[in-house]
Amino acid sequence: MTQSADLEDFLAALRDIVGRQACLTSADAMAPYLVEERRLFQGEAAAVVRPANTEEVSRVLALCSEHGVAVVPQGGNTGACGGGVPLSRRAIVLATERMDRIRAIDADNATITVEAGCILANLQAAAREAGFLFPLSLGGEGSCRIGGNLSTNAGGINVLHYGNARELMLGLEVVLPDGRVWNGLRGLRKDNTGYALKHLFVGAEGTLGVITAATLKLFPLPRDRQTAFVAVPSPQAAIELLAHARDVSGDSVTAFELLPRIGLDLGFKNMGGRDPLQQVYSWYALIELSSARPRGLREVFEEILEAGLESGMVLDAAIAETEEQRRELWRLREITAGGHQHQEGGLIKHDISVPVSAIPAMIERGTAAVLERLPGTRVIAFGHAGDGNLHFNLVQPVGHEAQAFFDLRDTMNRIVHDIVHELDGSISAEHGIGLLKIDEMTRYKTPLELELMHRIRQAIDPANIMNPGKVLPPLRSR
């Protein structure tokens, strides 16, 4: 495809497969697909292709394999690490947005089968209409798509109780790089017949094939849900409260979010809102209990909080009395995490995980190390404490120059990620690797791990056409 005539022949073949309206080639039409949400990466491509079904995906991949054209799968383009950005004019973006059907709901098996382009919020709504809960829930659920959620192994607020995207998936349909279709859409909880191939594609960020459909677990709808905003003296006290709440509630804790005061203050400043408690505290936990039983959790929650007050794990608390109050409490989580933080100037984000028991050490050591490097840096460590996932965000010191702070990104990443590594954690908890963290894979993955991943990729995609340049750094020589 080095000559313009070859390019036109290739594009004509694409149009024959998906239709002229679904093969975008103008700069204006392609523009939204070539830049990621945070605008850290801007890409280029020969075309954006929007297939309508698995057969069209299969034919597109077979054509790209024949011509040696790279394929960059893209769902809602809500990723935070640049995994869906194409890197070359010898590439296409394969957008799954037209593949958004709910294929089937099996009530007796408690499963739902959906196409990869199904928006997460629509999937949740379909499950709810059928009398079930699909528990994957995250900030971008109104625009992210389930294929992307699976490709990045998305997490969110309910991982503590229900697991992340990988644990919610029972089967996949995947188009391989050569265009062959693997139909693994089995709704089985038990299938002990050799290698679990489906797990290769979850978290692979489109580097092994294109997920076109998935069979997912459903759960009973909660009939009793209690939510509380709790002031705690420290992150250590929060972790102790988590253990106590899980024990007393019979493991009914479905969400446990740790929030620092500095995050709330910046949220109130830039997004508005008010405190649910009379007094200001340094740390808070947003806790939710839920059950398929119709009642009983309120009394359990009160018992948990009373014991916490007596032991010193809890300083103050407010329990939501209405659904509106519950939404207001969850808004406190949203404003702590909100994109408004960039309004304070330079912002360096980290999506990390450590063992739950190591969260206090991570916050203490990480904060001290960052402040030693640049006094005045505002550390906003918040997130899914119940599953060990922290968003360790760094906001520039007041009065500092924004670009000068952002230029410290590599230095700050090394400081934070070295501590994560020492605590047996991960530099990417739920956002993936993409382009943003590919260089750090070499530092924190062992040579053997990288070698095995390269061997898997070579076996499935020997021509390296699937999302090249993402996730896997070049293999180091031994």
PDB file of N, CA and C in Angstrom, residues 387-474:
ATOM      1  N   ASP A 387     -10.830  -2.643  47.054  1.00  0.00           N
ATOM      2  CA  ASP A 387     -10.122  -3.614  46.222  1.00  0.00           C
ATOM      3  C   ASP A 387      -8.664  -3.235  45.986  1.00  0.00           C
ATOM      4  N   GLY A 388      -8.177  -2.226  46.717  1.00  0.00           N
ATOM      5  CA  GLY A 388      -6.764  -1.875  46.644  1.00  0.00           C
ATOM      6  C   GLY A 388      -6.387  -0.911  45.545  1.00  0.00           C
ATOM      7  N   ASN A 389      -7.368  -0.358  44.848  1.00  0.00           N
ATOM      8  CA  ASN A 389      -7.112   0.525  43.706  1.00  0.00           C
ATOM      9  C   ASN A 389      -7.174   1.989  44.150  1.00  0.00           C
ATOM     10  N   LEU A 390      -6.047   2.685  44.051  1.00  0.00           N
ATOM     11  CA  LEU A 390      -5.988   4.107  44.361  1.00  0.00           C
ATOM     12  C   LEU A 390      -5.722   4.910  43.097  1.00  0.00           C
ATOM     13  N   HIS A 391      -6.365   6.047  42.992  1.00  0.00           N
ATOM     14  CA  HIS A 391      -6.012   7.040  41.985  1.00  0.00           C
ATOM     15  C   HIS A 391      -5.169   8.089  42.704  1.00  0.00           C
ATOM     16  N   PHE A 392      -3.874   8.025  42.455  1.00  0.00           N
ATOM     17  CA  PHE A 392      -2.895   8.825  43.197  1.00  0.00           C
ATOM     18  C   PHE A 392      -2.546  10.038  42.333  1.00  0.00           C
ATOM     19  N   ASN A 393      -3.390  11.062  42.422  1.00  0.00           N
ATOM     20  CA  ASN A 393      -3.261  12.227  41.561  1.00  0.00           C
ATOM     21  C   ASN A 393      -2.413  13.305  42.219  1.00  0.00           C
ATOM     22  N   LEU A 394      -1.594  13.955  41.414  1.00  0.00           N
ATOM     23  CA  LEU A 394      -0.715  15.015  41.892  1.00  0.00           C
ATOM     24  C   LEU A 394      -1.081  16.313  41.182  1.00  0.00           C
ATOM     25  N   VAL A 395      -1.424  17.322  41.963  1.00  0.00           N
ATOM     26  CA  VAL A 395      -1.753  18.639  41.439  1.00  0.00           C
ATOM     27  C   VAL A 395      -0.614  19.588  41.778  1.00  0.00           C
ATOM     28  N   GLN A 396      -0.275  20.434  40.842  1.00  0.00           N
ATOM     29  CA  GLN A 396       0.865  21.333  41.028  1.00  0.00           C
ATOM     30  C   GLN A 396       0.725  22.179  42.294  1.00  0.00           C
ATOM     31  N   PRO A 397       1.845  22.587  42.874  1.00  0.00           N
ATOM     32  CA  PRO A 397       1.766  23.537  43.994  1.00  0.00           C
ATOM     33  C   PRO A 397       1.109  24.839  43.546  1.00  0.00           C
ATOM     34  N   VAL A 398       0.455  25.511  44.474  1.00  0.00           N
ATOM     35  CA  VAL A 398      -0.164  26.799  44.173  1.00  0.00           C
ATOM     36  C   VAL A 398       0.919  27.773  43.716  1.00  0.00           C
ATOM     37  N   GLY A 399       0.668  28.420  42.575  1.00  0.00           N
ATOM     38  CA  GLY A 399       1.614  29.388  42.060  1.00  0.00           C
ATOM     39  C   GLY A 399       2.691  28.811  41.169  1.00  0.00           C
ATOM     40  N   HIS A 400       2.785  27.481  41.087  1.00  0.00           N
ATOM     41  CA  HIS A 400       3.784  26.843  40.233  1.00  0.00           C
ATOM     42  C   HIS A 400       3.348  26.957  38.774  1.00  0.00           C
ATOM     43  N   GLU A 401       4.283  26.884  37.854  1.00  0.00           N
ATOM     44  CA  GLU A 401       3.969  26.944  36.433  1.00  0.00           C
ATOM     45  C   GLU A 401       3.497  25.572  35.958  1.00  0.00           C
ATOM     46  N   ALA A 402       2.358  25.535  35.279  1.00  0.00           N
ATOM     47  CA  ALA A 402       1.700  24.270  34.953  1.00  0.00           C
ATOM     48  C   ALA A 402       2.580  23.366  34.102  1.00  0.00           C
ATOM     49  N   GLN A 403       3.150  23.899  33.030  1.00  0.00           N
ATOM     50  CA  GLN A 403       3.941  23.065  32.145  1.00  0.00           C
ATOM     51  C   GLN A 403       5.196  22.560  32.841  1.00  0.00           C
ATOM     52  N   ALA A 404       5.779  23.394  33.682  1.00  0.00           N
ATOM     53  CA  ALA A 404       6.973  22.973  34.424  1.00  0.00           C
ATOM     54  C   ALA A 404       6.646  21.798  35.337  1.00  0.00           C
ATOM     55  N   PHE A 405       5.457  21.819  35.911  1.00  0.00           N
ATOM     56  CA  PHE A 405       5.058  20.694  36.762  1.00  0.00           C
ATOM     57  C   PHE A 405       4.814  19.452  35.919  1.00  0.00           C
ATOM     58  N   PHE A 406       4.108  19.620  34.802  1.00  0.00           N
ATOM     59  CA  PHE A 406       3.825  18.461  33.958  1.00  0.00           C
ATOM     60  C   PHE A 406       5.103  17.868  33.386  1.00  0.00           C
ATOM     61  N   ASP A 407       6.112  18.686  33.201  1.00  0.00           N
ATOM     62  CA  ASP A 407       7.397  18.186  32.706  1.00  0.00           C
ATOM     63  C   ASP A 407       8.065  17.248  33.707  1.00  0.00           C
ATOM     64  N   LEU A 408       7.589  17.268  34.949  1.00  0.00           N
ATOM     65  CA  LEU A 408       8.112  16.343  35.972  1.00  0.00           C
ATOM     66  C   LEU A 408       7.403  14.997  35.943  1.00  0.00           C
ATOM     67  N   ARG A 409       6.575  14.765  34.944  1.00  0.00           N
ATOM     68  CA  ARG A 409       5.737  13.561  34.926  1.00  0.00           C
ATOM     69  C   ARG A 409       6.567  12.290  35.041  1.00  0.00           C
ATOM     70  N   ASP A 410       7.627  12.159  34.250  1.00  0.00           N
ATOM     71  CA  ASP A 410       8.440  10.944  34.297  1.00  0.00           C
ATOM     72  C   ASP A 410       9.075  10.757  35.671  1.00  0.00           C
ATOM     73  N   THR A 411       9.550  11.850  36.246  1.00  0.00           N
ATOM     74  CA  THR A 411      10.160  11.781  37.581  1.00  0.00           C
ATOM     75  C   THR A 411       9.136  11.360  38.622  1.00  0.00           C
ATOM     76  N   MET A 412       7.974  11.981  38.599  1.00  0.00           N
ATOM     77  CA  MET A 412       6.933  11.649  39.577  1.00  0.00           C
ATOM     78  C   MET A 412       6.421  10.230  39.361  1.00  0.00           C
ATOM     79  N   ASN A 413       6.287   9.810  38.105  1.00  0.00           N
ATOM     80  CA  ASN A 413       5.871   8.439  37.835  1.00  0.00           C
ATOM     81  C   ASN A 413       6.845   7.449  38.444  1.00  0.00           C
ATOM     82  N   ARG A 414       8.131   7.717  38.280  1.00  0.00           N
ATOM     83  CA  ARG A 414       9.137   6.817  38.830  1.00  0.00           C
ATOM     84  C   ARG A 414       9.040   6.757  40.355  1.00  0.00           C
ATOM     85  N   ILE A 415       8.874   7.904  40.984  1.00  0.00           N
ATOM     86  CA  ILE A 415       8.767   7.943  42.443  1.00  0.00           C
ATOM     87  C   ILE A 415       7.582   7.105  42.915  1.00  0.00           C
ATOM     88  N   VAL A 416       6.405   7.370  42.321  1.00  0.00           N
ATOM     89  CA  VAL A 416       5.183   6.684  42.763  1.00  0.00           C
ATOM     90  C   VAL A 416       5.238   5.202  42.404  1.00  0.00           C
ATOM     91  N   HIS A 417       5.611   4.884  41.185  1.00  0.00           N
ATOM     92  CA  HIS A 417       5.570   3.496  40.723  1.00  0.00           C
ATOM     93  C   HIS A 417       6.640   2.631  41.381  1.00  0.00           C
ATOM     94  N   ASP A 418       7.773   3.210  41.736  1.00  0.00           N
ATOM     95  CA  ASP A 418       8.776   2.429  42.472  1.00  0.00           C
ATOM     96  C   ASP A 418       8.230   1.978  43.821  1.00  0.00           C
ATOM     97  N   ILE A 419       7.507   2.860  44.501  1.00  0.00           N
ATOM     98  CA  ILE A 419       6.915   2.485  45.792  1.00  0.00           C
ATOM     99  C   ILE A 419       5.824   1.436  45.584  1.00  0.00           C
ATOM    100  N   VAL A 420       5.012   1.607  44.553  1.00  0.00           N
ATOM    101  CA  VAL A 420       3.990   0.607  44.231  1.00  0.00           C
ATOM    102  C   VAL A 420       4.642  -0.757  44.020  1.00  0.00           C
ATOM    103  N   HIS A 421       5.717  -0.775  43.266  1.00  0.00           N
ATOM    104  CA  HIS A 421       6.411  -2.028  42.968  1.00  0.00           C
ATOM    105  C   HIS A 421       6.969  -2.657  44.245  1.00  0.00           C
ATOM    106  N   GLU A 422       7.528  -1.840  45.115  1.00  0.00           N
ATOM    107  CA  GLU A 422       8.064  -2.355  46.381  1.00  0.00           C
ATOM    108  C   GLU A 422       6.977  -2.956  47.256  1.00  0.00           C
ATOM    109  N   LEU A 423       5.746  -2.469  47.093  1.00  0.00           N
ATOM    110  CA  LEU A 423       4.614  -2.972  47.884  1.00  0.00           C
ATOM    111  C   LEU A 423       3.872  -4.098  47.164  1.00  0.00           C
ATOM    112  N   ASP A 424       4.503  -4.681  46.129  1.00  0.00           N
ATOM    113  CA  ASP A 424       3.898  -5.769  45.357  1.00  0.00           C
ATOM    114  C   ASP A 424       2.593  -5.351  44.699  1.00  0.00           C
ATOM    115  N   GLY A 425       2.594  -4.131  44.174  1.00  0.00           N
ATOM    116  CA  GLY A 425       1.404  -3.617  43.528  1.00  0.00           C
ATOM    117  C   GLY A 425       1.532  -3.583  42.018  1.00  0.00           C
ATOM    118  N   SER A 426       0.619  -2.850  41.382  1.00  0.00           N
ATOM    119  CA  SER A 426       0.576  -2.739  39.924  1.00  0.00           C
ATOM    120  C   SER A 426       0.506  -1.270  39.531  1.00  0.00           C
ATOM    121  N   ILE A 427       1.210  -0.918  38.440  1.00  0.00           N
ATOM    122  CA  ILE A 427       1.194   0.455  37.953  1.00  0.00           C
ATOM    123  C   ILE A 427      -0.060   0.766  37.155  1.00  0.00           C
ATOM    124  N   SER A 428      -0.883  -0.235  36.879  1.00  0.00           N
ATOM    125  CA  SER A 428      -2.153  -0.007  36.195  1.00  0.00           C
ATOM    126  C   SER A 428      -3.214  -0.911  36.800  1.00  0.00           C
ATOM    127  N   ALA A 429      -4.153  -0.317  37.508  1.00  0.00           N
ATOM    128  CA  ALA A 429      -5.186  -1.103  38.171  1.00  0.00           C
ATOM    129  C   ALA A 429      -6.386  -1.356  37.266  1.00  0.00           C
ATOM    130  N   GLU A 430      -6.833  -0.300  36.542  1.00  0.00           N
ATOM    131  CA  GLU A 430      -8.053  -0.472  35.749  1.00  0.00           C
ATOM    132  C   GLU A 430      -8.057   0.325  34.449  1.00  0.00           C
ATOM    133  N   HIS A 431      -7.023   1.095  34.173  1.00  0.00           N
ATOM    134  CA  HIS A 431      -7.010   1.923  32.961  1.00  0.00           C
ATOM    135  C   HIS A 431      -6.227   1.302  31.819  1.00  0.00           C
ATOM    136  N   GLY A 432      -5.438   0.278  32.083  1.00  0.00           N
ATOM    137  CA  GLY A 432      -4.655  -0.351  31.036  1.00  0.00           C
ATOM    138  C   GLY A 432      -3.278   0.279  30.874  1.00  0.00           C
ATOM    139  N   ILE A 433      -2.602  -0.120  29.788  1.00  0.00           N
ATOM    140  CA  ILE A 433      -1.240   0.334  29.500  1.00  0.00           C
ATOM    141  C   ILE A 433      -1.229   1.281  28.312  1.00  0.00           C
ATOM    142  N   GLY A 434      -1.821   0.865  27.196  1.00  0.00           N
ATOM    143  CA  GLY A 434      -1.895   1.702  26.019  1.00  0.00           C
ATOM    144  C   GLY A 434      -0.542   2.210  25.582  1.00  0.00           C
ATOM    145  N   LEU A 435      -0.476   3.495  25.263  1.00  0.00           N
ATOM    146  CA  LEU A 435       0.771   4.173  24.949  1.00  0.00           C
ATOM    147  C   LEU A 435       1.408   4.780  26.180  1.00  0.00           C
ATOM    148  N   LEU A 436       0.575   5.182  27.129  1.00  0.00           N
ATOM    149  CA  LEU A 436       1.032   5.994  28.249  1.00  0.00           C
ATOM    150  C   LEU A 436       2.059   5.287  29.119  1.00  0.00           C
ATOM    151  N   LYS A 437       1.874   3.986  29.331  1.00  0.00           N
ATOM    152  CA  LYS A 437       2.722   3.283  30.294  1.00  0.00           C
ATOM    153  C   LYS A 437       3.570   2.188  29.666  1.00  0.00           C
ATOM    154  N   ILE A 438       3.678   2.188  28.359  1.00  0.00           N
ATOM    155  CA  ILE A 438       4.364   1.077  27.701  1.00  0.00           C
ATOM    156  C   ILE A 438       5.841   1.022  28.078  1.00  0.00           C
ATOM    157  N   ASP A 439       6.490   2.172  28.214  1.00  0.00           N
ATOM    158  CA  ASP A 439       7.904   2.153  28.582  1.00  0.00           C
ATOM    159  C   ASP A 439       8.110   1.598  29.992  1.00  0.00           C
ATOM    160  N   GLU A 440       7.150   1.850  30.864  1.00  0.00           N
ATOM    161  CA  GLU A 440       7.293   1.393  32.248  1.00  0.00           C
ATOM    162  C   GLU A 440       7.058  -0.113  32.387  1.00  0.00           C
ATOM    163  N   MET A 441       6.441  -0.721  31.395  1.00  0.00           N
ATOM    164  CA  MET A 441       6.307  -2.179  31.426  1.00  0.00           C
ATOM    165  C   MET A 441       7.686  -2.838  31.480  1.00  0.00           C
ATOM    166  N   THR A 442       8.643  -2.275  30.778  1.00  0.00           N
ATOM    167  CA  THR A 442       9.994  -2.842  30.775  1.00  0.00           C
ATOM    168  C   THR A 442      10.628  -2.760  32.149  1.00  0.00           C
ATOM    169  N   ARG A 443      10.329  -1.706  32.871  1.00  0.00           N
ATOM    170  CA  ARG A 443      10.935  -1.526  34.196  1.00  0.00           C
ATOM    171  C   ARG A 443      10.300  -2.446  35.249  1.00  0.00           C
ATOM    172  N   TYR A 444       9.000  -2.661  35.155  1.00  0.00           N
ATOM    173  CA  TYR A 444       8.305  -3.336  36.256  1.00  0.00           C
ATOM    174  C   TYR A 444       7.876  -4.764  35.948  1.00  0.00           C
ATOM    175  N   LYS A 445       7.904  -5.175  34.696  1.00  0.00           N
ATOM    176  CA  LYS A 445       7.643  -6.572  34.364  1.00  0.00           C
ATOM    177  C   LYS A 445       8.967  -7.308  34.240  1.00  0.00           C
ATOM    178  N   THR A 446       8.989  -8.544  34.673  1.00  0.00           N
ATOM    179  CA  THR A 446      10.223  -9.317  34.548  1.00  0.00           C
ATOM    180  C   THR A 446      10.450  -9.699  33.087  1.00  0.00           C
ATOM    181  N   PRO A 447      11.705  -9.949  32.693  1.00  0.00           N
ATOM    182  CA  PRO A 447      11.957 -10.385  31.318  1.00  0.00           C
ATOM    183  C   PRO A 447      11.163 -11.620  30.926  1.00  0.00           C
ATOM    184  N   LEU A 448      10.970 -12.545  31.872  1.00  0.00           N
ATOM    185  CA  LEU A 448      10.217 -13.754  31.544  1.00  0.00           C
ATOM    186  C   LEU A 448       8.752 -13.425  31.253  1.00  0.00           C
ATOM    187  N   GLU A 449       8.141 -12.549  32.046  1.00  0.00           N
ATOM    188  CA  GLU A 449       6.753 -12.166  31.797  1.00  0.00           C
ATOM    189  C   GLU A 449       6.604 -11.543  30.411  1.00  0.00           C
ATOM    190  N   LEU A 450       7.508 -10.636  30.070  1.00  0.00           N
ATOM    191  CA  LEU A 450       7.441  -9.988  28.764  1.00  0.00           C
ATOM    192  C   LEU A 450       7.674 -10.990  27.640  1.00  0.00           C
ATOM    193  N   GLU A 451       8.596 -11.912  27.858  1.00  0.00           N
ATOM    194  CA  GLU A 451       8.860 -12.924  26.835  1.00  0.00           C
ATOM    195  C   GLU A 451       7.620 -13.780  26.583  1.00  0.00           C
ATOM    196  N   LEU A 452       6.963 -14.196  27.654  1.00  0.00           N
ATOM    197  CA  LEU A 452       5.767 -15.030  27.493  1.00  0.00           C
ATOM    198  C   LEU A 452       4.659 -14.272  26.767  1.00  0.00           C
ATOM    199  N   MET A 453       4.478 -12.989  27.108  1.00  0.00           N
ATOM    200  CA  MET A 453       3.456 -12.204  26.428  1.00  0.00           C
ATOM    201  C   MET A 453       3.786 -12.029  24.954  1.00  0.00           C
ATOM    202  N   HIS A 454       5.054 -11.795  24.649  1.00  0.00           N
ATOM    203  CA  HIS A 454       5.456 -11.684  23.253  1.00  0.00           C
ATOM    204  C   HIS A 454       5.216 -13.002  22.495  1.00  0.00           C
ATOM    205  N   ARG A 455       5.473 -14.120  23.156  1.00  0.00           N
ATOM    206  CA  ARG A 455       5.258 -15.416  22.490  1.00  0.00           C
ATOM    207  C   ARG A 455       3.777 -15.633  22.191  1.00  0.00           C
ATOM    208  N   ILE A 456       2.929 -15.258  23.116  1.00  0.00           N
ATOM    209  CA  ILE A 456       1.492 -15.395  22.892  1.00  0.00           C
ATOM    210  C   ILE A 456       1.069 -14.520  21.711  1.00  0.00           C
ATOM    211  N   ARG A 457       1.557 -13.282  21.719  1.00  0.00           N
ATOM    212  CA  ARG A 457       1.177 -12.387  20.623  1.00  0.00           C
ATOM    213  C   ARG A 457       1.699 -12.901  19.282  1.00  0.00           C
ATOM    214  N   GLN A 458       2.929 -13.384  19.266  1.00  0.00           N
ATOM    215  CA  GLN A 458       3.504 -13.890  18.023  1.00  0.00           C
ATOM    216  C   GLN A 458       2.710 -15.076  17.492  1.00  0.00           C
ATOM    217  N   ALA A 459       2.201 -15.901  18.394  1.00  0.00           N
ATOM    218  CA  ALA A 459       1.432 -17.067  17.977  1.00  0.00           C
ATOM    219  C   ALA A 459       0.088 -16.672  17.366  1.00  0.00           C
ATOM    220  N   ILE A 460      -0.543 -15.626  17.911  1.00  0.00           N
ATOM    221  CA  ILE A 460      -1.876 -15.241  17.456  1.00  0.00           C
ATOM    222  C   ILE A 460      -1.818 -14.197  16.347  1.00  0.00           C
ATOM    223  N   ASP A 461      -0.842 -13.301  16.421  1.00  0.00           N
ATOM    224  CA  ASP A 461      -0.746 -12.195  15.466  1.00  0.00           C
ATOM    225  C   ASP A 461       0.692 -12.075  14.953  1.00  0.00           C
ATOM    226  N   PRO A 462       1.148 -13.041  14.182  1.00  0.00           N
ATOM    227  CA  PRO A 462       2.556 -13.035  13.749  1.00  0.00           C
ATOM    228  C   PRO A 462       2.917 -11.828  12.894  1.00  0.00           C
ATOM    229  N   ALA A 463       1.951 -11.250  12.189  1.00  0.00           N
ATOM    230  CA  ALA A 463       2.238 -10.086  11.351  1.00  0.00           C
ATOM    231  C   ALA A 463       2.199  -8.775  12.132  1.00  0.00           C
ATOM    232  N   ASN A 464       1.785  -8.848  13.409  1.00  0.00           N
ATOM    233  CA  ASN A 464       1.763  -7.665  14.283  1.00  0.00           C
ATOM    234  C   ASN A 464       0.898  -6.541  13.697  1.00  0.00           C
ATOM    235  N   ILE A 465      -0.320  -6.911  13.277  1.00  0.00           N
ATOM    236  CA  ILE A 465      -1.211  -5.882  12.740  1.00  0.00           C
ATOM    237  C   ILE A 465      -2.216  -5.384  13.783  1.00  0.00           C
ATOM    238  N   MET A 466      -2.364  -6.105  14.900  1.00  0.00           N
ATOM    239  CA  MET A 466      -3.374  -5.729  15.878  1.00  0.00           C
ATOM    240  C   MET A 466      -2.826  -4.701  16.871  1.00  0.00           C
ATOM    241  N   ASN A 467      -3.305  -3.483  16.731  1.00  0.00           N
ATOM    242  CA  ASN A 467      -2.974  -2.380  17.644  1.00  0.00           C
ATOM    243  C   ASN A 467      -1.479  -2.332  17.959  1.00  0.00           C
ATOM    244  N   PRO A 468      -0.638  -2.266  16.946  1.00  0.00           N
ATOM    245  CA  PRO A 468       0.806  -2.286  17.195  1.00  0.00           C
ATOM    246  C   PRO A 468       1.265  -1.064  17.988  1.00  0.00           C
ATOM    247  N   GLY A 469       2.319  -1.265  18.766  1.00  0.00           N
ATOM    248  CA  GLY A 469       2.880  -0.175  19.556  1.00  0.00           C
ATOM    249  C   GLY A 469       2.210   0.034  20.893  1.00  0.00           C
ATOM    250  N   LYS A 470       1.221  -0.812  21.226  1.00  0.00           N
ATOM    251  CA  LYS A 470       0.513  -0.669  22.499  1.00  0.00           C
ATOM    252  C   LYS A 470       0.830  -1.858  23.410  1.00  0.00           C
ATOM    253  N   VAL A 471       0.754  -1.620  24.676  1.00  0.00           N
ATOM    254  CA  VAL A 471       0.828  -2.623  25.742  1.00  0.00           C
ATOM    255  C   VAL A 471       2.227  -3.244  25.876  1.00  0.00           C
ATOM    256  N   LEU A 472       2.748  -3.827  24.799  1.00  0.00           N
ATOM    257  CA  LEU A 472       4.015  -4.573  24.891  1.00  0.00           C
ATOM    258  C   LEU A 472       5.185  -3.740  24.370  1.00  0.00           C
ATOM    259  N   PRO A 473       6.193  -3.482  25.209  1.00  0.00           N
ATOM    260  CA  PRO A 473       7.404  -2.830  24.725  1.00  0.00           C
ATOM    261  C   PRO A 473       8.237  -3.816  23.930  1.00  0.00           C
ATOM    262  N   PRO A 474       9.209  -3.342  23.145  1.00  0.00           N
ATOM    263  CA  PRO A 474      10.086  -4.279  22.425  1.00  0.00           C
ATOM    264  C   PRO A 474      10.743  -5.252  23.397  1.00  0.00           C
TER     265      PRO A 474
END
